[in-house]
mmCIF file of C-alpha atoms in Angstrom:
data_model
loop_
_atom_site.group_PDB
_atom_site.id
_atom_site.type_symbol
_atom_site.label_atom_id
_atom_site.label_comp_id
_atom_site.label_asym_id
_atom_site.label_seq_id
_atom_site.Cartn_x
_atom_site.Cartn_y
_atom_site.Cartn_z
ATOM 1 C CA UNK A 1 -1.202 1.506 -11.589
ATOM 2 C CA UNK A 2 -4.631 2.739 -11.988
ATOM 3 C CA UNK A 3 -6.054 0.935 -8.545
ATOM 4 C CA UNK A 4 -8.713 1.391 -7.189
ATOM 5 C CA UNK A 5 -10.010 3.476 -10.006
ATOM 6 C CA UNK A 6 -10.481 0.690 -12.700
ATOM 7 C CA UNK A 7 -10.504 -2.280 -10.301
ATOM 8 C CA UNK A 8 -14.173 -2.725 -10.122
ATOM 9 C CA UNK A 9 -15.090 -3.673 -13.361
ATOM 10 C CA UNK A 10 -11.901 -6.111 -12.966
ATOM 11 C CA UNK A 11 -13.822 -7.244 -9.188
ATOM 12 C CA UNK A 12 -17.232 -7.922 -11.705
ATOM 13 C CA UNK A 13 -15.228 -10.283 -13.849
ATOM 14 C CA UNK A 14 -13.768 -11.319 -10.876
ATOM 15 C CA UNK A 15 -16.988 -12.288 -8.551
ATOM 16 C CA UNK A 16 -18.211 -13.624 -11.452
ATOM 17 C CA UNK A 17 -15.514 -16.490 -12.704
ATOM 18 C CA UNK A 18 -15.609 -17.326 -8.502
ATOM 19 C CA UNK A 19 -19.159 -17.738 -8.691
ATOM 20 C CA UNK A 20 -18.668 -20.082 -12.149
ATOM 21 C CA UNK A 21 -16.538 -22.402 -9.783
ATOM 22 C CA UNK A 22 -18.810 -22.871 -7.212
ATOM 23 C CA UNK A 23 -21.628 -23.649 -9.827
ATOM 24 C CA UNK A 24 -19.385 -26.299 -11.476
ATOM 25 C CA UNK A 25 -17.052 -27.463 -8.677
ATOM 26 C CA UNK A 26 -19.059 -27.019 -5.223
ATOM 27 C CA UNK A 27 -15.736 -25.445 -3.986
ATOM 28 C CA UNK A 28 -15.188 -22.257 -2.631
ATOM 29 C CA UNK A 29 -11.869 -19.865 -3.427
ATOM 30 C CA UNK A 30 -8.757 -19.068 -1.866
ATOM 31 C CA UNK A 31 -7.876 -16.066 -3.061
ATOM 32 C CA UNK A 32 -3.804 -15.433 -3.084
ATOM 33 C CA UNK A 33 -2.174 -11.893 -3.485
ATOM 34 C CA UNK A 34 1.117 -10.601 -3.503
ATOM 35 C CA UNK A 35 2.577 -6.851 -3.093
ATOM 36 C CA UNK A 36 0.325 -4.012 -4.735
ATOM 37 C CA UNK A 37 -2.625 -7.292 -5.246
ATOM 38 C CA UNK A 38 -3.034 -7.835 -1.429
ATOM 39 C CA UNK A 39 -4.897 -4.204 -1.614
ATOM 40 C CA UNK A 40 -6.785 -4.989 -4.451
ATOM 41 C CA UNK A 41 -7.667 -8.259 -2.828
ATOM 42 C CA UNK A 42 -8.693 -6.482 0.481
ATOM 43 C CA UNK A 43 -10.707 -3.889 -1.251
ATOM 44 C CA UNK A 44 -12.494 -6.941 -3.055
ATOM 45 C CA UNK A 45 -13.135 -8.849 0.122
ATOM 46 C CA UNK A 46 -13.518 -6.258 2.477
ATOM 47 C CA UNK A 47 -15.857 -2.706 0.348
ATOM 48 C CA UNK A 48 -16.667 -4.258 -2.974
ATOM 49 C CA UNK A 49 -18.132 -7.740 -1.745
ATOM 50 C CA UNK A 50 -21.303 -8.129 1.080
ATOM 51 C CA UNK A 51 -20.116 -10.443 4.030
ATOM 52 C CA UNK A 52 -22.896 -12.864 2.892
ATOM 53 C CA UNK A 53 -21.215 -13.279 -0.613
ATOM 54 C CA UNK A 54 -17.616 -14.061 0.993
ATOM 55 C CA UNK A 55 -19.027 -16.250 3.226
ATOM 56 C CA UNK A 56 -20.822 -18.317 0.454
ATOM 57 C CA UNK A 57 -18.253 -18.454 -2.066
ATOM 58 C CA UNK A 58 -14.824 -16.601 -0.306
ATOM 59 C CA UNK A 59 -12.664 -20.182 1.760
ATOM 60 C CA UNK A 60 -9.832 -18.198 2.642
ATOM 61 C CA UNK A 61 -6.921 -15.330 2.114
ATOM 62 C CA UNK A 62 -3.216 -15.017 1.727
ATOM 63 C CA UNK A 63 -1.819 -11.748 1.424
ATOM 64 C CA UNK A 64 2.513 -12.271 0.471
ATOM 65 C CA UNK A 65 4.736 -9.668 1.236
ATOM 66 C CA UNK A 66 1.507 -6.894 1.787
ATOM 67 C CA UNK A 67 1.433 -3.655 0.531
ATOM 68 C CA UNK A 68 -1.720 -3.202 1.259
ATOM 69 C CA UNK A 69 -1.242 -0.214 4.237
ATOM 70 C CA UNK A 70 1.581 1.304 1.709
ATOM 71 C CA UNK A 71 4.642 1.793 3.575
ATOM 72 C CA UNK A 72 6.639 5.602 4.306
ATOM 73 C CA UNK A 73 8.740 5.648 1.551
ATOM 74 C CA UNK A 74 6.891 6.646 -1.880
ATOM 75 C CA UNK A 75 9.761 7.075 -4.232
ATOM 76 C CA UNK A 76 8.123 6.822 -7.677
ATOM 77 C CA UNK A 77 5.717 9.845 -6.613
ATOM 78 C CA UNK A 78 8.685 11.786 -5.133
ATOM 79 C CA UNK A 79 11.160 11.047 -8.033
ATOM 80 C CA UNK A 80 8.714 11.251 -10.362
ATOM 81 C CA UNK A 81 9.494 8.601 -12.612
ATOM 82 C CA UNK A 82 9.306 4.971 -13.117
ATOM 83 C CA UNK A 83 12.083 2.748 -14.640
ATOM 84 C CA UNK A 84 12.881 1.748 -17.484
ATOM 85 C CA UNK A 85 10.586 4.305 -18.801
ATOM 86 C CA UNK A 86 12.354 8.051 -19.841
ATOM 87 C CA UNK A 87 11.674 10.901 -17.690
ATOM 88 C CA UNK A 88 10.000 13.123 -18.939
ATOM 89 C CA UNK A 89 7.388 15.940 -18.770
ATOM 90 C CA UNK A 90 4.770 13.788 -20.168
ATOM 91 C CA UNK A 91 6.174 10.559 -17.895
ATOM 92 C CA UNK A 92 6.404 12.572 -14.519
ATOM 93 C CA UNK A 93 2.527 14.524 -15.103
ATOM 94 C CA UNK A 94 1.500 10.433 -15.743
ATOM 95 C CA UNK A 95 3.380 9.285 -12.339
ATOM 96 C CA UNK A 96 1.860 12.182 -10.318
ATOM 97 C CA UNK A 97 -1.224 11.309 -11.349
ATOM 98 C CA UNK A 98 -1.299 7.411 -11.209
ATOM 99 C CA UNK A 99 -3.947 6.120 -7.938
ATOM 100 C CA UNK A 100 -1.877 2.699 -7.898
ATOM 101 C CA UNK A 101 0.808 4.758 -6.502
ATOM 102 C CA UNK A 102 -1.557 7.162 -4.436
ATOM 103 C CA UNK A 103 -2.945 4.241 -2.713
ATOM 104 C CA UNK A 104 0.948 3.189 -1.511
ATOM 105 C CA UNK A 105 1.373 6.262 0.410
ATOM 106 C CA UNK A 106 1.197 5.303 3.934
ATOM 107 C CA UNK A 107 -2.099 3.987 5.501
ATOM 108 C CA UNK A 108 -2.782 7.336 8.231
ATOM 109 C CA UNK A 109 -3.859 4.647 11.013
ATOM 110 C CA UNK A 110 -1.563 2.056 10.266
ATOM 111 C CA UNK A 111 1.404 4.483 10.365
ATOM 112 C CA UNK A 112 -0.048 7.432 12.594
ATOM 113 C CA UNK A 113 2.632 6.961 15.506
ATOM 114 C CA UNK A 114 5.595 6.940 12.597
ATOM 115 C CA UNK A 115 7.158 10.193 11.523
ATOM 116 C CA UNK A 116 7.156 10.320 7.860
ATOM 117 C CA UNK A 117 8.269 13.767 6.922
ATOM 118 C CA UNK A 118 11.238 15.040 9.362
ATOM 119 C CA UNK A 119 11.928 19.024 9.389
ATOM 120 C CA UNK A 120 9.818 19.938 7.237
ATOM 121 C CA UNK A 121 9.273 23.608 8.439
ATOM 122 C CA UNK A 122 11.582 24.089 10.795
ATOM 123 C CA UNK A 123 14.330 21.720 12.594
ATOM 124 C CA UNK A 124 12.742 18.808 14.559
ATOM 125 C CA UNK A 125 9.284 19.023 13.534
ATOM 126 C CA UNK A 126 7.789 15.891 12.555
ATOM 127 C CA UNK A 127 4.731 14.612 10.732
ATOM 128 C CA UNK A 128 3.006 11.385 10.387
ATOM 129 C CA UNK A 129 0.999 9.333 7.519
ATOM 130 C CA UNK A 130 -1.436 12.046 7.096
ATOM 131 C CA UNK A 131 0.918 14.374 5.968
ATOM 132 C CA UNK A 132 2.492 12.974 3.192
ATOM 133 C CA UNK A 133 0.397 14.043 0.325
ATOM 134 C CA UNK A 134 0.581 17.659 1.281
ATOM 135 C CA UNK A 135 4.349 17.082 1.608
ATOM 136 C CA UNK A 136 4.496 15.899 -2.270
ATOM 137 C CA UNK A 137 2.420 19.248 -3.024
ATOM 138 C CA UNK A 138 4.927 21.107 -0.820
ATOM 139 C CA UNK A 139 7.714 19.641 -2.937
ATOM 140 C CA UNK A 140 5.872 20.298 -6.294
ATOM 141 C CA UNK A 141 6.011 16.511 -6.998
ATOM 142 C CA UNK A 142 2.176 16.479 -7.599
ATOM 143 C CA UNK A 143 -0.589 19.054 -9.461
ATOM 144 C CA UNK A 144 -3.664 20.139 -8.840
ATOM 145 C CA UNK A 145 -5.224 17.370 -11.323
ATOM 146 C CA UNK A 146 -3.405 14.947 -8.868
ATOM 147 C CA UNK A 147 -5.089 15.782 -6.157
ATOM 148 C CA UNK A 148 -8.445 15.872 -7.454
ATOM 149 C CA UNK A 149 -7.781 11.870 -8.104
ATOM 150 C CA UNK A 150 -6.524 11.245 -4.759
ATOM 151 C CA UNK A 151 -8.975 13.411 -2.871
ATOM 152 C CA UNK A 152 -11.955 11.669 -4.989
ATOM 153 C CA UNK A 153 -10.526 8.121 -5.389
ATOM 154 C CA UNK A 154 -8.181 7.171 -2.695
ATOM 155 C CA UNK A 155 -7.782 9.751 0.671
ATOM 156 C CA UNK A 156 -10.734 7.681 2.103
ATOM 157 C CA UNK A 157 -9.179 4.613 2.044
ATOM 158 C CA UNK A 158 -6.169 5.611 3.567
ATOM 159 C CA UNK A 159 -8.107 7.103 6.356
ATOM 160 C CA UNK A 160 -9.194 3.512 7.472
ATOM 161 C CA UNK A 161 -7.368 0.953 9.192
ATOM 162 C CA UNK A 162 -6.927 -1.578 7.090
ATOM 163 C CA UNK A 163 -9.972 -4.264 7.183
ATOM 164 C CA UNK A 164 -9.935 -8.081 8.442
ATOM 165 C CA UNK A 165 -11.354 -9.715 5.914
ATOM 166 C CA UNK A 166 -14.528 -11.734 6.511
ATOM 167 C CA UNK A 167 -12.883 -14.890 5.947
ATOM 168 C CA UNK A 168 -9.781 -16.486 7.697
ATOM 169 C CA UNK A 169 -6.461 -15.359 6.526
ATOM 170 C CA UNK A 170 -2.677 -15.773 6.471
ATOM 171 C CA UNK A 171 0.026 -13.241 6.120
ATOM 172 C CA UNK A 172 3.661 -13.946 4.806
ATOM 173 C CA UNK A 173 5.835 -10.900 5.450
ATOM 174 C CA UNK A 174 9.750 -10.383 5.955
ATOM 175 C CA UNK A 175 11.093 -7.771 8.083
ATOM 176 C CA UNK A 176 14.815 -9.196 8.235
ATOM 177 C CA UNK A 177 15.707 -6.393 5.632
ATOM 178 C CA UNK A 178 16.781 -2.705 6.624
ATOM 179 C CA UNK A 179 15.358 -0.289 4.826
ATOM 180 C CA UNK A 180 15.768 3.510 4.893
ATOM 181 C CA UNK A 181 12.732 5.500 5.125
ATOM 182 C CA UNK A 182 11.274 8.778 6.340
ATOM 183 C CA UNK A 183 11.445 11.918 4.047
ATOM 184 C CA UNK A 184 13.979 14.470 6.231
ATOM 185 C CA UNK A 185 14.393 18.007 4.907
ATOM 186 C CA UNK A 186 17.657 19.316 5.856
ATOM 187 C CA UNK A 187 16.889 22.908 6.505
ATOM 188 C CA UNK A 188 20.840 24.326 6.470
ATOM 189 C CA UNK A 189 22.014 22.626 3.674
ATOM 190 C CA UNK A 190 19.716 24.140 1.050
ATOM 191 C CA UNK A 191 16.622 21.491 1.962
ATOM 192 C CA UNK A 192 18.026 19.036 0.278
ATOM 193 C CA UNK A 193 15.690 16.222 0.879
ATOM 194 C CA UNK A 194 16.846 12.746 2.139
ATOM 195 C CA UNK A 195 16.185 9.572 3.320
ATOM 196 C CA UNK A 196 16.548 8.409 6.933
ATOM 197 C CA UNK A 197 16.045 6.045 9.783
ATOM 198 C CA UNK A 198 16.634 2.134 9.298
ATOM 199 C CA UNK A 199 13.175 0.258 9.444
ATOM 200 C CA UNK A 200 12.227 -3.516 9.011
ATOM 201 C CA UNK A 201 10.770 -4.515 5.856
ATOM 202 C CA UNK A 202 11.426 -7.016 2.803
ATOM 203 C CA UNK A 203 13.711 -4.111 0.883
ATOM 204 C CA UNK A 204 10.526 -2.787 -0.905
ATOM 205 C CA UNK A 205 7.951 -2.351 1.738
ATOM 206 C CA UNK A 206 7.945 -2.027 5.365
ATOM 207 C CA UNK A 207 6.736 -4.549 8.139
ATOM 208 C CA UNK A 208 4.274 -2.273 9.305
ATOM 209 C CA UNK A 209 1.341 -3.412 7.420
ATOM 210 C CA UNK A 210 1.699 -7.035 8.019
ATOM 211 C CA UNK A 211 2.327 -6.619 11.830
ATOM 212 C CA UNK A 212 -0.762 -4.233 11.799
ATOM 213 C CA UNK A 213 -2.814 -7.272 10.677
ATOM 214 C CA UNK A 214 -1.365 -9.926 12.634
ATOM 215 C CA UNK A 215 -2.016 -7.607 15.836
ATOM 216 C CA UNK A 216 -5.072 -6.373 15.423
ATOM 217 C CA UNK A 217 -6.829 -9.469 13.137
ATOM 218 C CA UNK A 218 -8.292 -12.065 15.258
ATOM 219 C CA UNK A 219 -8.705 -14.637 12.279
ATOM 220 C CA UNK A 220 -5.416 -14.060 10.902
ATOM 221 C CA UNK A 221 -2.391 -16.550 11.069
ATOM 222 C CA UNK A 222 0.799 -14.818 10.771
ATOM 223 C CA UNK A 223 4.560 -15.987 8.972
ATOM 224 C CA UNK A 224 7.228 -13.752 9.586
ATOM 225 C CA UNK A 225 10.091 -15.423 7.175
ATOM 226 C CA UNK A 226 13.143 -13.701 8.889
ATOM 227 C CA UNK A 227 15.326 -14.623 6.238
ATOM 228 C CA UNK A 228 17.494 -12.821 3.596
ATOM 229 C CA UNK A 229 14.491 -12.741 1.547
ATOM 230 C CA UNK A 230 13.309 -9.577 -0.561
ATOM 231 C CA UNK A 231 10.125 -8.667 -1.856
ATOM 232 C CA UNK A 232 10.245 -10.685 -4.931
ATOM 233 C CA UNK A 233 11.805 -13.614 -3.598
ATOM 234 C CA UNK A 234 8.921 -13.641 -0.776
ATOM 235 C CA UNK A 235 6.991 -16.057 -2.972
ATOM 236 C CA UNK A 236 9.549 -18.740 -3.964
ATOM 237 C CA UNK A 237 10.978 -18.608 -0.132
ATOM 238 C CA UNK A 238 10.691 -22.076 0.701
ATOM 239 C CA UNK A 239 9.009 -21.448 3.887
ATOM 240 C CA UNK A 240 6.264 -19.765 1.823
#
């Protein structure tokens, strides 16, 4: 939960052990990542490493069931708190403040078109990706100290589109699943916040990310499973 902010001295171990296999085995890596790890592989492949390093050492990438553009429904941040763990003061100051769950809010390019937050100010006003941050502040759910981290740490990678990695790659997503997303304040009754809307994903995270890549990658092959599938289950799927 603290990527990107500790991830490159993990990447350095990382670059190195790949390298070590190449020395001893002549064989480059395929690099496999599921959920939360398809951004940390991306971020690897795509800011940490030079093109001339993937090339040489980098065969290929899967990315399995990808989080890597986030998706528009970032409960932990909004609930501030994360299971089994109690909820308290201490727990919800550590949530708000956690870049591994910054980084999951949704990617502004990726989901620019897709209203997020829903009557926020006033009835039918909508707001996309960019706005969700400065919805958590509007809710209280985050501090000041929070938002140093994600201004200094993670708002500029959510300002990209999401990168095609220098190598070829395949993407195993499921968007068979309804899921309810899209914060919606309900102005007359008190502004209670809810959930709304019915969108595609795998029950955890939204299509969105994966259909980004397969439409907008040009060395990218592309397995939507269809199935009954959820995001755990994504990686013993048969068809996976």
């Amino acid at each position: 939960y603290l990527h990107p902010v500790t991830s490159y001295s993990v990447y350095d171990d990382l670059k190195s052990k790949i390298e070590l296999v190449y020395k001893t085995k002549q064989e480059k890596s395929i690099l496999i990542s599921f959920s939360q790890g398809t951004s940390f592989i991306s971020i690897f492949l795509s800011n940490y490493s030079t093109k001339e390093w993937v090339d040489k050492y980098i065969d290929s990438a899967v990315f399995i069931a990808p989080a890597f553009a986030g998706w528009p429904l970032f409960s932990q941040l909004y609930d501030q708190n994360m299971s089994p763990y109690q909820n308290t003061d201490e727990m919800k100051k550590t949530v708000m403040r956690m870049p591994g769950l910054h980084i999951m809010l949704p990617n502004y390019v990726v989901f620019e078109n897709f209203t997020v937050i829903y009557n926020l100010n006033e009835d039918f006003d909508q707001h996309n990706a960019s706005f969700s941050f400065e919805f958590l502040k509007n809710q209280g759910k985050v501090d000041d100290d929070s938002e140093a981290i994600f201004k200094a740490n993670v708002e500029k990678i959510l300002k990209k589109p999401i990168p095609e990695p220098p190598v070829p790659s395949l993407v195993i997503y499921n968007d068979n699943i309804k899921m309810s997303v899209t914060y919606s304040v309900y102005q007359h009754r008190n502004k209670v916040v809810k959930s709304i809307y019915s969108d595609p994903g795998d029950g955890t995270v939204t299509a969105e990310g994966a259909q980004f890549a397969c439409s907008h990658w040009k060395n990218a092959k592309c397995l939507n499973l269809r199935d009954s599938s959820n995001h755990a289950a994504t990686l013993s799927d048969p068809k996976t």
